């Protein structure tokens, strides 16, 4: 809005704009020091029309009009959000402090008939094990620096012609619709005699569903390693030092002195040690060298119905195009 550039001073000698002025400030009063530019002639004409249409008497009237235009749409949006959740028996301002929190309550409310076990005092270590293995979503940066018409793609002679970004956000809904760990859990530990050999065929044949704490390695042929280098299949949080990062970023952090000691970061890797993984993921690798424990649940797609509802998944009238997903 043009009004964001307007400056007020208590002493009119410093700048000729006061809150009680009875006329619209001149065009030059809208100059922005931040943007180093003024509003256009058409924008100033629009301000003049508003001044006369709203029968404004002072600059204060203009300020009030601007504030209302800025705040009222926000309040209307809040009211619509509150109404949406109120119809679902959720108080948007009390039952959650964020949209993800409200969404979680909505999902569990829709799946209230599905039994979900909690960890008791005897097995409270499982809570900390699961929490320690939450890794979040990786943001893959294939190259720190690319320039159209200058840099080359990977180790080829192909010169970069376009830089695009892809956001696979539809996978969130797909993931929520998959089998979830429900019902009472069954825990088997290495120290109680559980054998590695028993779990491999069960995981492969979908006879065992849950999570396993294990050592795992992904072995690939040497000629295939470059294909996995950009997106390794195992994500984990681990300490990363300057010696672990690429040459470009190493120069950057050393020049800025911003990585003086190792820091915990989310990385892609070809192995994991005592890492907790869901069995649907493990079945694709199966190079498990040691299992510390297995936590078995009953697989149920408990959120599938609500995710398939029309209010969550609107019917698409056309297929998505490349333009829809390019940022």
CSV table of C-alpha atoms in Angstrom, one decimal:
chain,number,residue,atom,x,y,z
A,1,UNK,CA,0.0,0.0,0.0
A,2,UNK,CA,1.3,3.5,-0.7
A,3,UNK,CA,0.7,4.6,2.9
A,4,UNK,CA,3.5,2.4,4.1
A,5,UNK,CA,6.0,5.0,2.7
A,6,UNK,CA,4.4,8.0,4.4
A,7,UNK,CA,6.4,9.5,7.2
A,8,UNK,CA,5.2,11.5,10.2
A,9,UNK,CA,7.2,13.9,12.3
A,10,UNK,CA,6.1,15.8,15.4
A,11,UNK,CA,7.9,18.9,14.2
A,12,UNK,CA,6.4,20.1,10.9
A,13,UNK,CA,9.7,21.9,10.2
A,14,UNK,CA,11.4,18.6,9.6
A,15,UNK,CA,8.8,17.2,7.2
A,16,UNK,CA,5.5,18.8,6.1
A,17,UNK,CA,3.2,15.9,7.2
A,18,UNK,CA,1.1,15.9,10.4
A,19,UNK,CA,-1.7,13.7,11.6
A,20,UNK,CA,-4.1,16.7,11.8
A,21,UNK,CA,-3.3,18.1,8.3
A,22,UNK,CA,-6.5,18.7,6.4
A,23,UNK,CA,-5.3,17.7,3.0
A,24,UNK,CA,-3.6,14.7,1.4
A,25,UNK,CA,0.2,14.9,1.6
A,26,UNK,CA,2.0,15.8,-1.6
A,27,UNK,CA,3.3,13.1,-3.9
A,28,UNK,CA,6.9,13.6,-2.7
A,29,UNK,CA,5.8,12.7,0.9
A,30,UNK,CA,5.3,9.1,-0.2
A,31,UNK,CA,9.0,8.6,-1.1
A,32,UNK,CA,10.4,5.4,0.6
A,33,UNK,CA,13.9,5.5,2.0
A,34,UNK,CA,13.9,1.7,2.2
A,35,UNK,CA,13.0,1.1,-1.4
A,36,UNK,CA,14.6,4.3,-2.7
A,37,UNK,CA,11.6,5.0,-4.8
A,38,UNK,CA,8.3,6.8,-4.8
A,39,UNK,CA,4.8,5.6,-5.6
A,40,UNK,CA,3.7,6.0,-9.2
A,41,UNK,CA,1.5,8.8,-10.5
A,42,UNK,CA,-1.4,6.4,-10.9
A,43,UNK,CA,-1.1,5.3,-7.3
A,44,UNK,CA,-1.1,8.8,-6.0
A,45,UNK,CA,-4.2,9.5,-8.1
A,46,UNK,CA,-5.8,6.5,-6.5
A,47,UNK,CA,-5.0,8.1,-3.0
A,48,UNK,CA,-6.6,11.3,-4.1
A,49,UNK,CA,-9.8,9.5,-5.3
A,50,UNK,CA,-10.0,7.7,-1.9
A,51,UNK,CA,-9.6,11.0,0.0
A,52,UNK,CA,-12.5,12.6,-1.8
A,53,UNK,CA,-14.7,9.4,-2.0
A,54,UNK,CA,-14.4,8.8,1.7
A,55,UNK,CA,-14.9,12.5,2.5
A,56,UNK,CA,-11.7,12.6,4.5
A,57,UNK,CA,-11.1,15.7,6.6
A,58,UNK,CA,-7.6,15.0,8.0
A,59,UNK,CA,-4.6,12.7,7.5
A,60,UNK,CA,-5.9,10.8,10.5
A,61,UNK,CA,-8.9,9.7,8.4
A,62,UNK,CA,-6.5,8.5,5.8
A,63,UNK,CA,-4.5,6.5,8.4
A,64,UNK,CA,-7.7,5.0,9.8
A,65,UNK,CA,-8.8,3.9,6.3
A,66,UNK,CA,-5.5,2.3,5.6
A,67,UNK,CA,-5.4,0.4,8.9
A,68,UNK,CA,-8.8,-0.9,8.3
A,69,UNK,CA,-7.9,-2.1,4.8
A,70,UNK,CA,-4.8,-3.8,6.3
A,71,UNK,CA,-6.4,-5.4,9.4
A,72,UNK,CA,-10.0,-6.2,8.5
A,73,UNK,CA,-9.1,-9.0,5.9
A,74,UNK,CA,-6.9,-10.6,8.4
A,75,UNK,CA,-9.7,-10.6,11.0
A,76,UNK,CA,-12.1,-12.0,8.4
A,77,UNK,CA,-9.6,-14.9,7.7
A,78,UNK,CA,-9.3,-15.6,11.4
A,79,UNK,CA,-13.1,-15.7,11.8
A,80,UNK,CA,-13.4,-18.2,8.9
A,81,UNK,CA,-10.7,-20.4,10.3
A,82,UNK,CA,-12.5,-20.4,13.7
A,83,UNK,CA,-15.8,-21.3,12.0
A,84,UNK,CA,-14.2,-24.1,10.1
A,85,UNK,CA,-12.9,-25.8,13.2
A,86,UNK,CA,-15.9,-24.9,15.4
A,87,UNK,CA,-18.1,-27.0,13.1
A,88,UNK,CA,-15.7,-29.9,13.9
A,89,UNK,CA,-15.9,-29.3,17.7
A,90,UNK,CA,-12.5,-27.8,17.9
A,91,UNK,CA,-11.6,-24.4,19.3
A,92,UNK,CA,-9.0,-22.9,17.0
A,93,UNK,CA,-7.7,-20.6,19.7
A,94,UNK,CA,-7.6,-23.0,22.6
A,95,UNK,CA,-7.1,-26.5,21.3
A,96,UNK,CA,-3.9,-25.8,19.4
A,97,UNK,CA,-1.2,-23.2,19.2
A,98,UNK,CA,-0.4,-23.9,15.5
A,99,UNK,CA,-2.1,-25.2,12.4
A,100,UNK,CA,-0.2,-28.6,12.7
A,101,UNK,CA,-1.5,-28.8,16.3
A,102,UNK,CA,-5.1,-28.3,15.2
A,103,UNK,CA,-4.6,-30.7,12.3
A,104,UNK,CA,-3.3,-33.4,14.7
A,105,UNK,CA,-6.3,-32.9,16.9
A,106,UNK,CA,-8.6,-33.1,13.9
A,107,UNK,CA,-7.0,-36.3,12.7
A,108,UNK,CA,-7.1,-38.1,16.0
A,109,UNK,CA,-10.7,-36.9,16.6
A,110,UNK,CA,-11.7,-38.5,13.2
A,111,UNK,CA,-9.9,-41.7,14.1
A,112,UNK,CA,-11.1,-41.9,17.8
A,113,UNK,CA,-12.4,-45.4,17.3
A,114,UNK,CA,-8.9,-46.7,16.4
A,115,UNK,CA,-6.9,-47.9,19.5
A,116,UNK,CA,-3.6,-46.2,19.9
A,117,UNK,CA,-1.4,-47.4,22.7
A,118,UNK,CA,0.7,-45.1,25.0
A,119,UNK,CA,4.0,-46.1,26.5
A,120,UNK,CA,3.7,-46.9,30.2
A,121,UNK,CA,6.2,-46.2,32.9
A,122,UNK,CA,7.9,-49.6,32.4
A,123,UNK,CA,8.5,-48.9,28.7
A,124,UNK,CA,9.1,-45.1,28.9
A,125,UNK,CA,12.5,-45.6,27.3
A,126,UNK,CA,10.6,-46.2,24.0
A,127,UNK,CA,9.2,-42.7,24.2
A,128,UNK,CA,12.7,-41.3,24.2
A,129,UNK,CA,13.9,-43.7,21.6
A,130,UNK,CA,11.1,-42.7,19.2
A,131,UNK,CA,11.6,-39.0,19.9
A,132,UNK,CA,15.4,-39.2,19.4
A,133,UNK,CA,14.9,-40.8,16.0
A,134,UNK,CA,12.5,-38.1,14.6
A,135,UNK,CA,14.4,-36.5,11.8
A,136,UNK,CA,11.9,-34.2,10.1
A,137,UNK,CA,11.8,-33.5,6.4
A,138,UNK,CA,15.0,-33.1,4.5
A,139,UNK,CA,15.5,-30.1,2.2
A,140,UNK,CA,17.8,-31.5,-0.5
A,141,UNK,CA,20.2,-29.1,-2.0
A,142,UNK,CA,21.9,-30.8,-4.9
A,143,UNK,CA,24.2,-27.9,-5.6
A,144,UNK,CA,25.0,-24.8,-3.6
A,145,UNK,CA,25.8,-22.8,-6.7
A,146,UNK,CA,24.2,-23.0,-10.2
A,147,UNK,CA,24.1,-20.3,-12.9
A,148,UNK,CA,22.3,-20.4,-16.1
A,149,UNK,CA,24.6,-20.6,-19.1
A,150,UNK,CA,27.7,-21.0,-17.0
A,151,UNK,CA,27.8,-24.0,-14.6
A,152,UNK,CA,27.5,-27.6,-15.8
A,153,UNK,CA,25.1,-30.3,-14.7
A,154,UNK,CA,26.9,-32.9,-12.6
A,155,UNK,CA,30.1,-34.1,-14.3
A,156,UNK,CA,29.0,-33.7,-17.9
A,157,UNK,CA,29.4,-31.1,-20.6
A,158,UNK,CA,25.7,-30.2,-20.3
A,159,UNK,CA,25.4,-26.5,-19.4
A,160,UNK,CA,22.7,-25.4,-17.0
A,161,UNK,CA,19.8,-23.8,-18.9
A,162,UNK,CA,17.2,-23.3,-16.3
A,163,UNK,CA,17.0,-23.5,-12.5
A,164,UNK,CA,13.7,-24.8,-11.0
A,165,UNK,CA,12.5,-26.0,-7.6
A,166,UNK,CA,10.1,-28.9,-6.9
A,167,UNK,CA,8.0,-29.3,-3.8
A,168,UNK,CA,6.5,-32.7,-3.4
A,169,UNK,CA,4.0,-31.6,-0.8
A,170,UNK,CA,1.3,-34.0,-2.0
A,171,UNK,CA,3.3,-36.8,-0.4
A,172,UNK,CA,2.3,-35.6,3.1
A,173,UNK,CA,-1.3,-36.6,2.5
A,174,UNK,CA,-0.2,-39.8,0.9
A,175,UNK,CA,1.9,-40.7,3.9
A,176,UNK,CA,-0.8,-40.0,6.4
A,177,UNK,CA,-3.1,-42.4,4.5
A,178,UNK,CA,-0.7,-45.3,4.9
A,179,UNK,CA,-0.8,-48.0,7.6
A,180,UNK,CA,-0.2,-46.5,11.0
A,181,UNK,CA,1.0,-48.3,14.2
A,182,UNK,CA,-2.2,-49.0,16.2
A,183,UNK,CA,-3.4,-51.2,19.0
A,184,UNK,CA,-1.3,-52.7,21.9
A,185,UNK,CA,2.4,-53.1,21.0
A,186,UNK,CA,4.6,-56.1,21.3
A,187,UNK,CA,8.2,-55.6,22.2
A,188,UNK,CA,11.0,-58.0,21.5
A,189,UNK,CA,14.6,-57.4,22.5
A,190,UNK,CA,18.0,-58.8,21.6
A,191,UNK,CA,18.9,-59.5,25.2
A,192,UNK,CA,15.9,-61.7,25.6
A,193,UNK,CA,16.9,-64.0,22.8
A,194,UNK,CA,15.2,-62.5,19.8
A,195,UNK,CA,17.1,-63.5,16.7
A,196,UNK,CA,17.9,-61.4,13.6
A,197,UNK,CA,17.2,-64.3,11.3
A,198,UNK,CA,13.5,-64.5,12.4
A,199,UNK,CA,12.8,-60.9,11.5
A,200,UNK,CA,14.1,-60.7,7.9
A,201,UNK,CA,11.5,-62.9,6.2
A,202,UNK,CA,8.7,-61.5,8.4
A,203,UNK,CA,9.6,-57.9,7.3
A,204,UNK,CA,10.0,-58.9,3.7
A,205,UNK,CA,6.7,-60.7,3.6
A,206,UNK,CA,4.8,-58.0,5.5
A,207,UNK,CA,4.2,-60.3,8.4
A,208,UNK,CA,5.8,-57.9,10.9
A,209,UNK,CA,4.8,-54.3,11.1
A,210,UNK,CA,6.2,-51.6,13.4
A,211,UNK,CA,9.7,-50.3,14.0
A,212,UNK,CA,13.0,-51.9,14.6
A,213,UNK,CA,16.1,-50.4,16.2
A,214,UNK,CA,19.0,-51.7,14.2
A,215,UNK,CA,22.3,-51.3,12.5
A,216,UNK,CA,21.7,-51.1,8.7
A,217,UNK,CA,23.9,-50.7,5.6
A,218,UNK,CA,22.8,-50.0,2.1
A,219,UNK,CA,25.2,-51.8,-0.2
A,220,UNK,CA,25.3,-50.9,-3.9
A,221,UNK,CA,27.6,-51.7,-6.8
A,222,UNK,CA,30.4,-49.2,-7.3
A,223,UNK,CA,29.0,-48.0,-10.6
A,224,UNK,CA,25.7,-47.2,-8.9
A,225,UNK,CA,27.1,-45.1,-6.1
A,226,UNK,CA,27.0,-41.8,-8.0
A,227,UNK,CA,23.3,-42.3,-8.4
A,228,UNK,CA,22.8,-42.5,-4.7
A,229,UNK,CA,25.3,-39.7,-3.8
A,230,UNK,CA,22.7,-36.9,-4.3
A,231,UNK,CA,19.9,-38.5,-2.3
A,232,UNK,CA,21.1,-41.2,0.1
A,233,UNK,CA,18.2,-43.4,1.3
A,234,UNK,CA,18.8,-43.2,5.1
A,235,UNK,CA,18.2,-39.8,6.9
A,236,UNK,CA,19.6,-39.3,10.3
A,237,UNK,CA,20.6,-36.5,12.7
A,238,UNK,CA,24.3,-36.6,13.5
A,239,UNK,CA,27.2,-34.3,14.3
A,240,UNK,CA,28.8,-32.7,11.2
A,241,UNK,CA,32.1,-31.0,11.3
A,242,UNK,CA,33.9,-28.7,8.7
A,243,UNK,CA,35.8,-31.8,7.4
A,244,UNK,CA,32.5,-33.5,6.5
A,245,UNK,CA,31.2,-30.8,4.1
A,246,UNK,CA,31.9,-29.9,0.5
A,247,UNK,CA,34.6,-27.6,-0.7
A,248,UNK,CA,32.2,-24.7,-1.5
A,249,UNK,CA,30.5,-24.7,1.9
A,250,UNK,CA,33.8,-25.3,3.7
A,251,UNK,CA,35.2,-22.1,2.3
A,252,UNK,CA,32.0,-20.2,3.2
A,253,UNK,CA,31.9,-21.3,6.9
A,254,UNK,CA,35.6,-20.7,7.3
A,255,UNK,CA,35.4,-17.2,5.9
A,256,UNK,CA,32.5,-16.4,8.2
A,257,UNK,CA,33.9,-18.3,11.1
A,258,UNK,CA,30.4,-19.8,11.7
A,259,UNK,CA,31.2,-23.5,12.3
A,260,UNK,CA,33.9,-23.5,14.9
A,261,UNK,CA,32.7,-26.9,16.3
A,262,UNK,CA,30.6,-29.8,15.1
A,263,UNK,CA,26.9,-29.3,15.0
A,264,UNK,CA,24.0,-31.7,14.8
A,265,UNK,CA,22.4,-31.7,11.3
A,266,UNK,CA,20.0,-33.8,9.3
A,267,UNK,CA,22.0,-35.7,6.6
A,268,UNK,CA,21.5,-38.5,4.0
A,269,UNK,CA,23.6,-41.6,4.6
A,270,UNK,CA,24.2,-45.1,3.4
A,271,UNK,CA,24.2,-46.6,6.9
A,272,UNK,CA,22.7,-46.2,10.3
A,273,UNK,CA,23.9,-47.4,13.7
A,274,UNK,CA,21.3,-48.2,16.4
A,275,UNK,CA,18.7,-46.3,14.3
A,276,UNK,CA,15.0,-46.7,14.6
A,277,UNK,CA,13.3,-47.3,11.3
A,278,UNK,CA,9.7,-48.3,10.3
A,279,UNK,CA,9.5,-51.8,8.8
A,280,UNK,CA,8.0,-50.7,5.5
A,281,UNK,CA,11.2,-48.7,4.9
A,282,UNK,CA,13.5,-51.5,6.1
A,283,UNK,CA,12.0,-54.0,3.7
A,284,UNK,CA,13.5,-52.1,0.8
A,285,UNK,CA,17.1,-52.6,2.1
A,286,UNK,CA,17.3,-55.7,4.2
A,287,UNK,CA,21.0,-55.3,4.8
A,288,UNK,CA,20.3,-55.3,8.5
A,289,UNK,CA,23.4,-56.4,10.4
A,290,UNK,CA,22.1,-56.2,13.9
A,291,UNK,CA,18.7,-55.8,15.6
A,292,UNK,CA,18.5,-54.4,19.1
A,293,UNK,CA,14.8,-54.5,19.5
A,294,UNK,CA,11.5,-54.8,17.6
A,295,UNK,CA,8.3,-52.9,18.5
A,296,UNK,CA,5.4,-54.6,16.7
A,297,UNK,CA,2.0,-52.9,16.1
A,298,UNK,CA,-1.2,-53.7,14.3
A,299,UNK,CA,-1.2,-51.9,10.9
A,300,UNK,CA,-4.3,-49.9,10.1
A,301,UNK,CA,-4.8,-46.9,7.8
A,302,UNK,CA,-6.7,-45.1,10.5
A,303,UNK,CA,-6.5,-41.7,8.9
A,304,UNK,CA,-7.4,-42.7,5.4
A,305,UNK,CA,-11.1,-42.0,5.6
A,306,UNK,CA,-10.6,-38.4,6.8
A,307,UNK,CA,-7.9,-37.8,4.2
A,308,UNK,CA,-10.2,-39.0,1.4
A,309,UNK,CA,-13.0,-36.7,2.5
A,310,UNK,CA,-14.0,-33.9,0.2
A,311,UNK,CA,-13.0,-31.2,2.7
A,312,UNK,CA,-9.4,-32.5,2.8
A,313,UNK,CA,-9.0,-33.7,-0.8
A,314,UNK,CA,-11.0,-31.6,-3.2
A,315,UNK,CA,-11.9,-33.3,-6.5
A,316,UNK,CA,-9.3,-32.3,-9.1
A,317,UNK,CA,-10.9,-30.9,-12.3
A,318,UNK,CA,-7.7,-31.3,-14.3
A,319,UNK,CA,-4.3,-33.0,-14.0
A,320,UNK,CA,-1.5,-31.0,-12.5
A,321,UNK,CA,0.9,-29.5,-14.9
A,322,UNK,CA,4.6,-28.8,-14.6
A,323,UNK,CA,3.7,-25.2,-14.0
A,324,UNK,CA,1.7,-26.1,-10.9
A,325,UNK,CA,4.7,-27.6,-9.1
A,326,UNK,CA,7.6,-25.3,-10.2
A,327,UNK,CA,8.4,-22.8,-7.5
